[in-house]
Amino acid sequence: DAKTTQPPSMDCAEGRAANLPCNHSTISGNEYVYWYRQIHSQGPQYIIHGLKNNETNEMASLIITEDRKSSTLILPHATLRDTAVYYCIVRDTSGTYKYIFGTGTRLKVLA
Amino acid sequence: ETGVTQTPRHLVMGMTNKKSLKCEQHLGHNAMYWYKQSAKKPLELMFVYSLEERVENNSVPSRFSPECPNSSHLFLHLHTLQPEDSALYLCASSQEVDRPINYNEQFFGPGTRLTVL
């Protein structure tokens, strides 16, 4: 089972910040949090990852709480092309430490 | 472009056919993965290969047969499939099989949309 929980869907107005929450209360001390997104019928695309500190890149910012039990992905100025399913992933720490994808959050950016 | 290509992009096959899906990565990675994504379900990991050796097989039916002849190529051979096997099949690669305390991004291909009639 996925180690993360996310709201199933969110709407965001174009040009506004989209804040996508994720709970990962059972995360291990050294496990990264990864965010990917999947635009309809395409392969998932890496967005950002983090361990303890907040992170920012050209696509998004990642805010991780101090206890690391939750995080928020921020798209600062959402565009229509950001409409996608967003996955927050914490790896399974058994076996090959594989990704376990949950159902993600379906973000719809509205014009 | 992620550096991972998949062919064909679309495939329609009958239940008695035999077909193969191909994945190629141009990233110099050592690990490759097959995922299945059925309608309205999460991505399911099927197989993991590390340096051409299968390291994980997630209870996948034997009608799916993977092959990894070298670290750049991965195949999924299909035979006697069922209509419920219709799905998007995704290939991914990463520098190595995930280990703890390692950041290890996976790069996904565009997928093959498979329809079994």
mmCIF file with all atom_site columns, C-alpha atoms in Angstrom:
data_model
loop_
_atom_site.group_PDB
_atom_site.id
_atom_site.type_symbol
_atom_site.label_atom_id
_atom_site.label_alt_id
_atom_site.label_comp_id
_atom_site.label_asym_id
_atom_site.label_entity_id
_atom_site.label_seq_id
_atom_site.pdbx_PDB_ins_code
_atom_site.Cartn_x
_atom_site.Cartn_y
_atom_site.Cartn_z
_atom_site.occupancy
_atom_site.B_iso_or_equiv
_atom_site.pdbx_formal_charge
_atom_site.auth_seq_id
_atom_site.auth_comp_id
_atom_site.auth_asym_id
_atom_site.auth_atom_id
_atom_site.pdbx_PDB_model_num
ATOM 1   C CA . ASP A 1 1   ? 0.000   0.000   0.000   1.00 0.00 ? 1   ASP A CA 1
ATOM 2   C CA . ALA A 1 2   ? 1.032   3.569   -0.622  1.00 0.00 ? 2   ALA A CA 1
ATOM 3   C CA . LYS A 1 3   ? 2.623   5.315   2.330   1.00 0.00 ? 3   LYS A CA 1
ATOM 4   C CA . THR A 1 4   ? 1.032   8.644   1.470   1.00 0.00 ? 4   THR A CA 1
ATOM 5   C CA . THR A 1 5   ? -2.459  10.115  1.477   1.00 0.00 ? 5   THR A CA 1
ATOM 6   C CA . GLN A 1 6   ? -3.597  12.966  -0.738  1.00 0.00 ? 6   GLN A CA 1
ATOM 7   C CA . PRO A 1 7   ? -6.940  14.621  -1.463  1.00 0.00 ? 7   PRO A CA 1
ATOM 8   C CA . PRO A 1 8   ? -8.448  13.082  -4.592  1.00 0.00 ? 8   PRO A CA 1
ATOM 9   C CA . SER A 1 9   ? -9.022  16.355  -6.414  1.00 0.00 ? 9   SER A CA 1
ATOM 10  C CA . MET A 1 10  ? -8.460  20.113  -6.274  1.00 0.00 ? 10  MET A CA 1
ATOM 11  C CA . ASP A 1 11  ? -9.278  23.107  -8.415  1.00 0.00 ? 11  ASP A CA 1
ATOM 12  C CA . CYS A 1 12  ? -7.102  26.168  -8.822  1.00 0.00 ? 12  CYS A CA 1
ATOM 13  C CA . ALA A 1 13  ? -7.626  29.394  -10.729 1.00 0.00 ? 13  ALA A CA 1
ATOM 14  C CA . GLU A 1 14  ? -5.118  30.120  -13.471 1.00 0.00 ? 14  GLU A CA 1
ATOM 15  C CA . GLY A 1 15  ? -2.341  32.391  -12.252 1.00 0.00 ? 15  GLY A CA 1
ATOM 16  C CA . ARG A 1 16  ? -2.927  31.519  -8.630  1.00 0.00 ? 16  ARG A CA 1
ATOM 17  C CA . ALA A 1 17  ? -0.724  29.358  -6.456  1.00 0.00 ? 17  ALA A CA 1
ATOM 18  C CA . ALA A 1 18  ? -1.728  25.725  -6.241  1.00 0.00 ? 18  ALA A CA 1
ATOM 19  C CA . ASN A 1 19  ? -0.977  24.121  -2.885  1.00 0.00 ? 19  ASN A CA 1
ATOM 20  C CA . LEU A 1 20  ? -1.165  20.332  -2.911  1.00 0.00 ? 20  LEU A CA 1
ATOM 21  C CA . PRO A 1 21  ? -0.952  18.632  0.491   1.00 0.00 ? 21  PRO A CA 1
ATOM 22  C CA . CYS A 1 22  ? 0.346   15.177  1.287   1.00 0.00 ? 22  CYS A CA 1
ATOM 23  C CA . ASN A 1 23  ? 0.404   13.181  4.513   1.00 0.00 ? 23  ASN A CA 1
ATOM 24  C CA . HIS A 1 24  ? 3.210   10.696  5.096   1.00 0.00 ? 24  HIS A CA 1
ATOM 25  C CA . SER A 1 25  ? 3.053   10.087  8.827   1.00 0.00 ? 25  SER A CA 1
ATOM 26  C CA . THR A 1 26  ? 5.009   6.798   8.709   1.00 0.00 ? 26  THR A CA 1
ATOM 27  C CA . ILE A 1 27  ? 7.963   8.147   6.775   1.00 0.00 ? 27  ILE A CA 1
ATOM 28  C CA . SER A 1 28  ? 11.346  6.816   7.860   1.00 0.00 ? 28  SER A CA 1
ATOM 29  C CA . GLY A 1 29  ? 14.098  9.159   8.979   1.00 0.00 ? 29  GLY A CA 1
ATOM 30  C CA . ASN A 1 30  ? 16.149  8.909   5.802   1.00 0.00 ? 30  ASN A CA 1
ATOM 31  C CA . GLU A 1 31  ? 13.440  8.582   3.205   1.00 0.00 ? 31  GLU A CA 1
ATOM 32  C CA . TYR A 1 32  ? 12.947  11.284  0.622   1.00 0.00 ? 32  TYR A CA 1
ATOM 33  C CA . VAL A 1 33  ? 9.569   12.641  -0.412  1.00 0.00 ? 33  VAL A CA 1
ATOM 34  C CA . TYR A 1 34  ? 9.164   12.675  -4.189  1.00 0.00 ? 34  TYR A CA 1
ATOM 35  C CA . TRP A 1 35  ? 6.579   14.463  -6.266  1.00 0.00 ? 35  TRP A CA 1
ATOM 36  C CA . TYR A 1 36  ? 5.648   13.462  -9.782  1.00 0.00 ? 36  TYR A CA 1
ATOM 37  C CA . ARG A 1 37  ? 2.823   14.489  -12.041 1.00 0.00 ? 37  ARG A CA 1
ATOM 38  C CA . GLN A 1 38  ? 1.070   12.711  -14.868 1.00 0.00 ? 38  GLN A CA 1
ATOM 39  C CA . ILE A 1 39  ? -0.619  14.594  -17.627 1.00 0.00 ? 39  ILE A CA 1
ATOM 40  C CA . HIS A 1 40  ? -3.390  12.609  -19.250 1.00 0.00 ? 40  HIS A CA 1
ATOM 41  C CA . SER A 1 41  ? -2.149  9.356   -20.837 1.00 0.00 ? 41  SER A CA 1
ATOM 42  C CA . GLN A 1 42  ? 1.518   10.295  -20.589 1.00 0.00 ? 42  GLN A CA 1
ATOM 43  C CA . GLY A 1 43  ? 4.258   8.898   -18.377 1.00 0.00 ? 43  GLY A CA 1
ATOM 44  C CA . PRO A 1 44  ? 4.759   10.450  -14.952 1.00 0.00 ? 44  PRO A CA 1
ATOM 45  C CA . GLN A 1 45  ? 7.126   13.410  -14.861 1.00 0.00 ? 45  GLN A CA 1
ATOM 46  C CA . TYR A 1 46  ? 9.451   14.177  -11.969 1.00 0.00 ? 46  TYR A CA 1
ATOM 47  C CA . ILE A 1 47  ? 8.823   17.508  -10.265 1.00 0.00 ? 47  ILE A CA 1
ATOM 48  C CA . ILE A 1 48  ? 10.847  17.770  -7.085  1.00 0.00 ? 48  ILE A CA 1
ATOM 49  C CA . HIS A 1 49  ? 12.077  15.851  -4.073  1.00 0.00 ? 49  HIS A CA 1
ATOM 50  C CA . GLY A 1 50  ? 13.113  16.691  -0.537  1.00 0.00 ? 50  GLY A CA 1
ATOM 51  C CA . LEU A 1 51  ? 14.369  15.202  2.686   1.00 0.00 ? 51  LEU A CA 1
ATOM 52  C CA . LYS A 1 52  ? 14.115  17.719  5.520   1.00 0.00 ? 52  LYS A CA 1
ATOM 53  C CA . ASN A 1 53  ? 14.596  21.200  4.145   1.00 0.00 ? 53  ASN A CA 1
ATOM 54  C CA . ASN A 1 54  ? 12.262  23.125  1.907   1.00 0.00 ? 54  ASN A CA 1
ATOM 55  C CA . GLU A 1 55  ? 13.203  22.886  -1.740  1.00 0.00 ? 55  GLU A CA 1
ATOM 56  C CA . THR A 1 56  ? 12.581  25.019  -4.802  1.00 0.00 ? 56  THR A CA 1
ATOM 57  C CA . ASN A 1 57  ? 13.261  24.502  -8.475  1.00 0.00 ? 57  ASN A CA 1
ATOM 58  C CA . GLU A 1 58  ? 12.018  25.984  -11.718 1.00 0.00 ? 58  GLU A CA 1
ATOM 59  C CA . MET A 1 59  ? 8.784   24.004  -11.532 1.00 0.00 ? 59  MET A CA 1
ATOM 60  C CA . ALA A 1 60  ? 7.699   24.116  -7.923  1.00 0.00 ? 60  ALA A CA 1
ATOM 61  C CA . SER A 1 61  ? 8.461   24.490  -4.241  1.00 0.00 ? 61  SER A CA 1
ATOM 62  C CA . LEU A 1 62  ? 8.267   21.759  -1.637  1.00 0.00 ? 62  LEU A CA 1
ATOM 63  C CA . ILE A 1 63  ? 7.521   22.552  1.976   1.00 0.00 ? 63  ILE A CA 1
ATOM 64  C CA . ILE A 1 64  ? 8.157   19.735  4.466   1.00 0.00 ? 64  ILE A CA 1
ATOM 65  C CA . THR A 1 65  ? 6.960   20.042  8.041   1.00 0.00 ? 65  THR A CA 1
ATOM 66  C CA . GLU A 1 66  ? 9.525   19.866  10.797  1.00 0.00 ? 66  GLU A CA 1
ATOM 67  C CA . ASP A 1 67  ? 8.287   16.449  11.950  1.00 0.00 ? 67  ASP A CA 1
ATOM 68  C CA . ARG A 1 68  ? 8.347   15.317  8.294   1.00 0.00 ? 68  ARG A CA 1
ATOM 69  C CA . LYS A 1 69  ? 4.878   13.814  8.568   1.00 0.00 ? 69  LYS A CA 1
ATOM 70  C CA . SER A 1 70  ? 3.435   15.966  5.833   1.00 0.00 ? 70  SER A CA 1
ATOM 71  C CA . SER A 1 71  ? 4.453   18.142  2.931   1.00 0.00 ? 71  SER A CA 1
ATOM 72  C CA . THR A 1 72  ? 2.979   20.597  0.467   1.00 0.00 ? 72  THR A CA 1
ATOM 73  C CA . LEU A 1 73  ? 3.817   21.024  -3.179  1.00 0.00 ? 73  LEU A CA 1
ATOM 74  C CA . ILE A 1 74  ? 3.399   24.592  -4.354  1.00 0.00 ? 74  ILE A CA 1
ATOM 75  C CA . LEU A 1 75  ? 2.988   25.593  -7.988  1.00 0.00 ? 75  LEU A CA 1
ATOM 76  C CA . PRO A 1 76  ? 3.440   29.361  -7.630  1.00 0.00 ? 76  PRO A CA 1
ATOM 77  C CA . HIS A 1 77  ? 1.539   30.492  -10.709 1.00 0.00 ? 77  HIS A CA 1
ATOM 78  C CA . ALA A 1 78  ? -0.599  27.657  -12.038 1.00 0.00 ? 78  ALA A CA 1
ATOM 79  C CA . THR A 1 79  ? -1.287  27.497  -15.764 1.00 0.00 ? 79  THR A CA 1
ATOM 80  C CA . LEU A 1 80  ? -3.749  25.401  -17.731 1.00 0.00 ? 80  LEU A CA 1
ATOM 81  C CA . ARG A 1 81  ? -0.875  23.090  -18.665 1.00 0.00 ? 81  ARG A CA 1
ATOM 82  C CA . ASP A 1 82  ? -0.436  22.218  -14.995 1.00 0.00 ? 82  ASP A CA 1
ATOM 83  C CA . THR A 1 83  ? -3.718  20.302  -15.069 1.00 0.00 ? 83  THR A CA 1
ATOM 84  C CA . ALA A 1 84  ? -2.618  16.766  -14.170 1.00 0.00 ? 84  ALA A CA 1
ATOM 85  C CA . VAL A 1 85  ? -2.612  14.098  -11.484 1.00 0.00 ? 85  VAL A CA 1
ATOM 86  C CA . TYR A 1 86  ? 0.029   14.852  -8.856  1.00 0.00 ? 86  TYR A CA 1
ATOM 87  C CA . TYR A 1 87  ? 1.618   12.019  -6.921  1.00 0.00 ? 87  TYR A CA 1
ATOM 88  C CA . CYS A 1 88  ? 3.386   12.315  -3.616  1.00 0.00 ? 88  CYS A CA 1
ATOM 89  C CA . ILE A 1 89  ? 5.607   9.272   -3.082  1.00 0.00 ? 89  ILE A CA 1
ATOM 90  C CA . VAL A 1 90  ? 7.573   7.860   -0.227  1.00 0.00 ? 90  VAL A CA 1
ATOM 91  C CA . ARG A 1 91  ? 9.393   4.718   -1.130  1.00 0.00 ? 91  ARG A CA 1
ATOM 92  C CA . ASP A 1 92  ? 8.641   1.338   0.320   1.00 0.00 ? 92  ASP A CA 1
ATOM 93  C CA . THR A 1 93  ? 11.656  0.566   2.496   1.00 0.00 ? 93  THR A CA 1
ATOM 94  C CA . SER A 1 94  ? 11.537  -3.182  2.032   1.00 0.00 ? 94  SER A CA 1
ATOM 95  C CA . GLY A 1 95  ? 13.077  -5.089  -0.809  1.00 0.00 ? 95  GLY A CA 1
ATOM 96  C CA . THR A 1 96  ? 14.211  -2.765  -3.557  1.00 0.00 ? 96  THR A CA 1
ATOM 97  C CA . TYR A 1 97  ? 12.849  0.406   -1.942  1.00 0.00 ? 97  TYR A CA 1
ATOM 98  C CA . LYS A 1 98  ? 10.439  0.828   -4.784  1.00 0.00 ? 98  LYS A CA 1
ATOM 99  C CA . TYR A 1 99  ? 7.971   3.582   -5.471  1.00 0.00 ? 99  TYR A CA 1
ATOM 100 C CA . ILE A 1 100 ? 4.421   2.827   -4.395  1.00 0.00 ? 100 ILE A CA 1
ATOM 101 C CA . PHE A 1 101 ? 2.065   5.126   -6.240  1.00 0.00 ? 101 PHE A CA 1
ATOM 102 C CA . GLY A 1 102 ? -1.195  6.104   -4.582  1.00 0.00 ? 102 GLY A CA 1
ATOM 103 C CA . THR A 1 103 ? -4.173  7.579   -6.364  1.00 0.00 ? 103 THR A CA 1
ATOM 104 C CA . GLY A 1 104 ? -2.733  11.101  -6.321  1.00 0.00 ? 104 GLY A CA 1
ATOM 105 C CA . THR A 1 105 ? -4.496  14.458  -6.485  1.00 0.00 ? 105 THR A CA 1
ATOM 106 C CA . ARG A 1 106 ? -6.204  15.422  -9.705  1.00 0.00 ? 106 ARG A CA 1
ATOM 107 C CA . LEU A 1 107 ? -5.500  19.142  -10.083 1.00 0.00 ? 107 LEU A CA 1
ATOM 108 C CA . LYS A 1 108 ? -7.674  21.093  -12.459 1.00 0.00 ? 108 LYS A CA 1
ATOM 109 C CA . VAL A 1 109 ? -6.522  24.587  -13.318 1.00 0.00 ? 109 VAL A CA 1
ATOM 110 C CA . LEU A 1 110 ? -9.454  26.758  -14.309 1.00 0.00 ? 110 LEU A CA 1
ATOM 111 C CA . ALA A 1 111 ? -9.294  29.641  -16.788 1.00 0.00 ? 111 ALA A CA 1
ATOM 112 C CA . GLU B 2 1   ? 11.737  13.944  -23.884 1.00 0.00 ? 1   GLU B CA 1
ATOM 113 C CA . THR B 2 2   ? 12.859  11.976  -20.856 1.00 0.00 ? 2   THR B CA 1
ATOM 114 C CA . GLY B 2 3   ? 15.451  9.778   -22.566 1.00 0.00 ? 3   GLY B CA 1
ATOM 115 C CA . VAL B 2 4   ? 13.165  6.747   -22.288 1.00 0.00 ? 4   VAL B CA 1
ATOM 116 C CA . THR B 2 5   ? 11.355  5.606   -25.417 1.00 0.00 ? 5   THR B CA 1
ATOM 117 C CA . GLN B 2 6   ? 8.639   2.999   -25.800 1.00 0.00 ? 6   GLN B CA 1
ATOM 118 C CA . THR B 2 7   ? 7.277   1.259   -28.867 1.00 0.00 ? 7   THR B CA 1
ATOM 119 C CA . PRO B 2 8   ? 4.637   0.823   -30.012 1.00 0.00 ? 8   PRO B CA 1
ATOM 120 C CA . ARG B 2 9   ? 2.655   3.681   -28.524 1.00 0.00 ? 9   ARG B CA 1
ATOM 121 C CA . HIS B 2 10  ? -0.630  1.909   -29.200 1.00 0.00 ? 10  HIS B CA 1
ATOM 122 C CA . LEU B 2 11  ? -1.336  -1.792  -29.594 1.00 0.00 ? 11  LEU B CA 1
ATOM 123 C CA . VAL B 2 12  ? -4.537  -3.721  -30.191 1.00 0.00 ? 12  VAL B CA 1
ATOM 124 C CA . MET B 2 13  ? -4.338  -7.492  -29.923 1.00 0.00 ? 13  MET B CA 1
ATOM 125 C CA . GLY B 2 14  ? -6.562  -10.491 -29.690 1.00 0.00 ? 14  GLY B CA 1
ATOM 126 C CA . MET B 2 15  ? -6.457  -12.894 -26.788 1.00 0.00 ? 15  MET B CA 1
ATOM 127 C CA . THR B 2 16  ? -4.597  -15.518 -28.798 1.00 0.00 ? 16  THR B CA 1
ATOM 128 C CA . ASN B 2 17  ? -1.929  -13.177 -30.170 1.00 0.00 ? 17  ASN B CA 1
ATOM 129 C CA . LYS B 2 18  ? 1.676   -12.873 -29.084 1.00 0.00 ? 18  LYS B CA 1
ATOM 130 C CA . LYS B 2 19  ? 3.193   -9.415  -29.054 1.00 0.00 ? 19  LYS B CA 1
ATOM 131 C CA . SER B 2 20  ? 6.069   -7.590  -27.407 1.00 0.00 ? 20  SER B CA 1
ATOM 132 C CA . LEU B 2 21  ? 6.484   -4.135  -25.934 1.00 0.00 ? 21  LEU B CA 1
ATOM 133 C CA . LYS B 2 22  ? 9.874   -2.484  -26.202 1.00 0.00 ? 22  LYS B CA 1
ATOM 134 C CA . CYS B 2 23  ? 11.548  0.074   -23.983 1.00 0.00 ? 23  CYS B CA 1
ATOM 135 C CA . GLU B 2 24  ? 14.888  1.762   -24.546 1.00 0.00 ? 24  GLU B CA 1
ATOM 136 C CA . GLN B 2 25  ? 16.713  4.213   -22.309 1.00 0.00 ? 25  GLN B CA 1
ATOM 137 C CA . HIS B 2 26  ? 19.499  6.509   -23.458 1.00 0.00 ? 26  HIS B CA 1
ATOM 138 C CA . LEU B 2 27  ? 20.535  7.682   -20.009 1.00 0.00 ? 27  LEU B CA 1
ATOM 139 C CA . GLY B 2 28  ? 23.164  5.146   -19.027 1.00 0.00 ? 28  GLY B CA 1
ATOM 140 C CA . HIS B 2 29  ? 21.003  3.891   -16.187 1.00 0.00 ? 29  HIS B CA 1
ATOM 141 C CA . ASN B 2 30  ? 21.391  0.503   -14.550 1.00 0.00 ? 30  ASN B CA 1
ATOM 142 C CA . ALA B 2 31  ? 17.812  -0.105  -13.396 1.00 0.00 ? 31  ALA B CA 1
ATOM 143 C CA . MET B 2 32  ? 14.661  -0.496  -15.453 1.00 0.00 ? 32  MET B CA 1
ATOM 144 C CA . TYR B 2 33  ? 11.034  -1.002  -14.477 1.00 0.00 ? 33  TYR B CA 1
ATOM 145 C CA . TRP B 2 34  ? 7.692   -2.048  -15.949 1.00 0.00 ? 34  TRP B CA 1
ATOM 146 C CA . TYR B 2 35  ? 4.499   -0.519  -14.527 1.00 0.00 ? 35  TYR B CA 1
ATOM 147 C CA . LYS B 2 36  ? 0.860   -1.147  -15.380 1.00 0.00 ? 36  LYS B CA 1
ATOM 148 C CA . GLN B 2 37  ? -1.757  1.572   -15.135 1.00 0.00 ? 37  GLN B CA 1
ATOM 149 C CA . SER B 2 38  ? -5.362  0.458   -15.479 1.00 0.00 ? 38  SER B CA 1
ATOM 150 C CA . ALA B 2 39  ? -8.210  2.910   -15.763 1.00 0.00 ? 39  ALA B CA 1
ATOM 151 C CA . LYS B 2 40  ? -8.785  4.791   -12.514 1.00 0.00 ? 40  LYS B CA 1
ATOM 152 C CA . LYS B 2 41  ? -6.228  2.723   -10.609 1.00 0.00 ? 41  LYS B CA 1
ATOM 153 C CA . PRO B 2 42  ? -2.781  3.650   -9.291  1.00 0.00 ? 42  PRO B CA 1
ATOM 154 C CA . LEU B 2 43  ? 0.332   2.690   -11.154 1.00 0.00 ? 43  LEU B CA 1
ATOM 155 C CA . GLU B 2 44  ? 1.283   -0.870  -10.249 1.00 0.00 ? 44  GLU B CA 1
ATOM 156 C CA . LEU B 2 45  ? 4.888   -1.975  -10.326 1.00 0.00 ? 45  LEU B CA 1
ATOM 157 C CA . MET B 2 46  ? 5.276   -5.201  -12.305 1.00 0.00 ? 46  MET B CA 1
ATOM 158 C CA . PHE B 2 47  ? 8.986   -5.926  -12.681 1.00 0.00 ? 47  PHE B CA 1
ATOM 159 C CA . VAL B 2 48  ? 12.314  -4.443  -11.640 1.00 0.00 ? 48  VAL B CA 1
ATOM 160 C CA . TYR B 2 49  ? 15.626  -5.125  -13.362 1.00 0.00 ? 49  TYR B CA 1
ATOM 161 C CA . SER B 2 50  ? 19.060  -4.175  -12.099 1.00 0.00 ? 50  SER B CA 1
ATOM 162 C CA . LEU B 2 51  ? 21.999  -4.685  -14.462 1.00 0.00 ? 51  LEU B CA 1
ATOM 163 C CA . GLU B 2 52  ? 19.900  -7.063  -16.567 1.00 0.00 ? 52  GLU B CA 1
ATOM 164 C CA . GLU B 2 53  ? 18.956  -9.181  -13.565 1.00 0.00 ? 53  GLU B CA 1
ATOM 165 C CA . ARG B 2 54  ? 15.344  -9.353  -12.449 1.00 0.00 ? 54  ARG B CA 1
ATOM 166 C CA . VAL B 2 55  ? 15.236  -8.287  -8.816  1.00 0.00 ? 55  VAL B CA 1
ATOM 167 C CA . GLU B 2 56  ? 11.508  -8.001  -8.304  1.00 0.00 ? 56  GLU B CA 1
ATOM 168 C CA . ASN B 2 57  ? 8.435   -9.685  -9.710  1.00 0.00 ? 57  ASN B CA 1
ATOM 169 C CA . ASN B 2 58  ? 5.239   -8.429  -8.137  1.00 0.00 ? 58  ASN B CA 1
ATOM 170 C CA . SER B 2 59  ? 3.026   -11.511 -8.515  1.00 0.00 ? 59  SER B CA 1
ATOM 171 C CA . VAL B 2 60  ? 2.517   -10.836 -12.182 1.00 0.00 ? 60  VAL B CA 1
ATOM 172 C CA . PRO B 2 61  ? 0.733   -13.571 -14.217 1.00 0.00 ? 61  PRO B CA 1
ATOM 173 C CA . SER B 2 62  ? 2.975   -15.675 -16.419 1.00 0.00 ? 62  SER B CA 1
ATOM 174 C CA . ARG B 2 63  ? 1.268   -14.388 -19.557 1.00 0.00 ? 63  ARG B CA 1
ATOM 175 C CA . PHE B 2 64  ? 3.547   -11.351 -19.047 1.00 0.00 ? 64  PHE B CA 1
ATOM 176 C CA . SER B 2 65  ? 7.178   -12.261 -19.624 1.00 0.00 ? 65  SER B CA 1
ATOM 177 C CA . PRO B 2 66  ? 9.890   -9.614  -19.252 1.00 0.00 ? 66  PRO B CA 1
ATOM 178 C CA . GLU B 2 67  ? 13.288  -9.686  -20.884 1.00 0.00 ? 67  GLU B CA 1
ATOM 179 C CA . CYS B 2 68  ? 16.278  -7.426  -20.319 1.00 0.00 ? 68  CYS B CA 1
ATOM 180 C CA . PRO B 2 69  ? 19.052  -8.299  -22.817 1.00 0.00 ? 69  PRO B CA 1
ATOM 181 C CA . ASN B 2 70  ? 21.205  -5.345  -21.719 1.00 0.00 ? 70  ASN B CA 1
ATOM 182 C CA . SER B 2 71  ? 20.924  -2.385  -19.423 1.00 0.00 ? 71  SER B CA 1
ATOM 183 C CA . SER B 2 72  ? 19.533  -0.137  -22.165 1.00 0.00 ? 72  SER B CA 1
ATOM 184 C CA . HIS B 2 73  ? 16.703  -2.348  -23.382 1.00 0.00 ? 73  HIS B CA 1
ATOM 185 C CA . LEU B 2 74  ? 13.684  -3.889  -21.720 1.00 0.00 ? 74  LEU B CA 1
ATOM 186 C CA . PHE B 2 75  ? 10.957  -5.963  -23.322 1.00 0.00 ? 75  PHE B CA 1
ATOM 187 C CA . LEU B 2 76  ? 7.583   -7.192  -22.137 1.00 0.00 ? 76  LEU B CA 1
ATOM 188 C CA . HIS B 2 77  ? 6.419   -10.248 -24.059 1.00 0.00 ? 77  HIS B CA 1
ATOM 189 C CA . LEU B 2 78  ? 2.670   -10.768 -24.074 1.00 0.00 ? 78  LEU B CA 1
ATOM 190 C CA . HIS B 2 79  ? 0.736   -13.948 -24.850 1.00 0.00 ? 79  HIS B CA 1
ATOM 191 C CA . THR B 2 80  ? -2.816  -15.151 -24.321 1.00 0.00 ? 80  THR B CA 1
ATOM 192 C CA . LEU B 2 81  ? -3.822  -11.941 -22.610 1.00 0.00 ? 81  LEU B CA 1
ATOM 193 C CA . GLN B 2 82  ? -7.256  -11.194 -21.205 1.00 0.00 ? 82  GLN B CA 1
ATOM 194 C CA . PRO B 2 83  ? -9.411  -8.128  -21.818 1.00 0.00 ? 83  PRO B CA 1
ATOM 195 C CA . GLU B 2 84  ? -8.731  -6.989  -18.249 1.00 0.00 ? 84  GLU B CA 1
ATOM 196 C CA . ASP B 2 85  ? -5.055  -6.654  -19.199 1.00 0.00 ? 85  ASP B CA 1
ATOM 197 C CA . SER B 2 86  ? -5.956  -3.634  -21.288 1.00 0.00 ? 86  SER B CA 1
ATOM 198 C CA . ALA B 2 87  ? -4.035  -0.744  -19.745 1.00 0.00 ? 87  ALA B CA 1
ATOM 199 C CA . LEU B 2 88  ? -1.246  1.769   -20.167 1.00 0.00 ? 88  LEU B CA 1
ATOM 200 C CA . TYR B 2 89  ? 2.098   0.026   -19.752 1.00 0.00 ? 89  TYR B CA 1
ATOM 201 C CA . LEU B 2 90  ? 4.889   2.293   -18.616 1.00 0.00 ? 90  LEU B CA 1
ATOM 202 C CA . CYS B 2 91  ? 8.602   1.727   -18.624 1.00 0.00 ? 91  CYS B CA 1
ATOM 203 C CA . ALA B 2 92  ? 10.965  3.657   -16.372 1.00 0.00 ? 92  ALA B CA 1
ATOM 204 C CA . SER B 2 93  ? 14.667  3.741   -15.616 1.00 0.00 ? 93  SER B CA 1
ATOM 205 C CA . SER B 2 94  ? 16.847  5.032   -12.819 1.00 0.00 ? 94  SER B CA 1
ATOM 206 C CA . GLN B 2 95  ? 20.560  5.246   -12.145 1.00 0.00 ? 95  GLN B CA 1
ATOM 207 C CA . GLU B 2 96  ? 20.373  2.181   -9.973  1.00 0.00 ? 96  GLU B CA 1
ATOM 208 C CA . VAL B 2 97  ? 17.870  0.096   -8.085  1.00 0.00 ? 97  VAL B CA 1
ATOM 209 C CA . ASP B 2 98  ? 16.699  2.243   -5.248  1.00 0.00 ? 98  ASP B CA 1
ATOM 210 C CA . ARG B 2 99  ? 18.623  1.956   -2.051  1.00 0.00 ? 99  ARG B CA 1
ATOM 211 C CA . PRO B 2 100 ? 18.084  3.649   1.265   1.00 0.00 ? 100 PRO B CA 1
ATOM 212 C CA . ILE B 2 101 ? 19.476  7.090   1.862   1.00 0.00 ? 101 ILE B CA 1
ATOM 213 C CA . ASN B 2 102 ? 19.697  7.633   -1.867  1.00 0.00 ? 102 ASN B CA 1
ATOM 214 C CA . TYR B 2 103 ? 17.827  10.051  -3.970  1.00 0.00 ? 103 TYR B CA 1
ATOM 215 C CA . ASN B 2 104 ? 17.032  8.129   -7.123  1.00 0.00 ? 104 ASN B CA 1
ATOM 216 C CA . GLU B 2 105 ? 14.744  9.763   -9.649  1.00 0.00 ? 105 GLU B CA 1
ATOM 217 C CA . GLN B 2 106 ? 12.904  7.541   -12.068 1.00 0.00 ? 106 GLN B CA 1
ATOM 218 C CA . PHE B 2 107 ? 12.490  8.617   -15.662 1.00 0.00 ? 107 PHE B CA 1
ATOM 219 C CA . PHE B 2 108 ? 9.348   7.383   -17.363 1.00 0.00 ? 108 PHE B CA 1
ATOM 220 C CA . GLY B 2 109 ? 8.639   6.669   -20.986 1.00 0.00 ? 109 GLY B CA 1
ATOM 221 C CA . PRO B 2 110 ? 5.412   7.776   -22.692 1.00 0.00 ? 110 PRO B CA 1
ATOM 222 C CA . GLY B 2 111 ? 3.810   4.360   -22.310 1.00 0.00 ? 111 GLY B CA 1
ATOM 223 C CA . THR B 2 112 ? 2.131   1.840   -24.589 1.00 0.00 ? 112 THR B CA 1
ATOM 224 C CA . ARG B 2 113 ? -1.663  1.892   -24.632 1.00 0.00 ? 113 ARG B CA 1
ATOM 225 C CA . LEU B 2 114 ? -2.672  -1.763  -24.908 1.00 0.00 ? 114 LEU B CA 1
ATOM 226 C CA . THR B 2 115 ? -6.157  -2.930  -25.820 1.00 0.00 ? 115 THR B CA 1
ATOM 227 C CA . VAL B 2 116 ? -6.975  -6.644  -25.656 1.00 0.00 ? 116 VAL B CA 1
ATOM 228 C CA . LEU B 2 117 ? -10.052 -7.687  -27.584 1.00 0.00 ? 117 LEU B CA 1
#
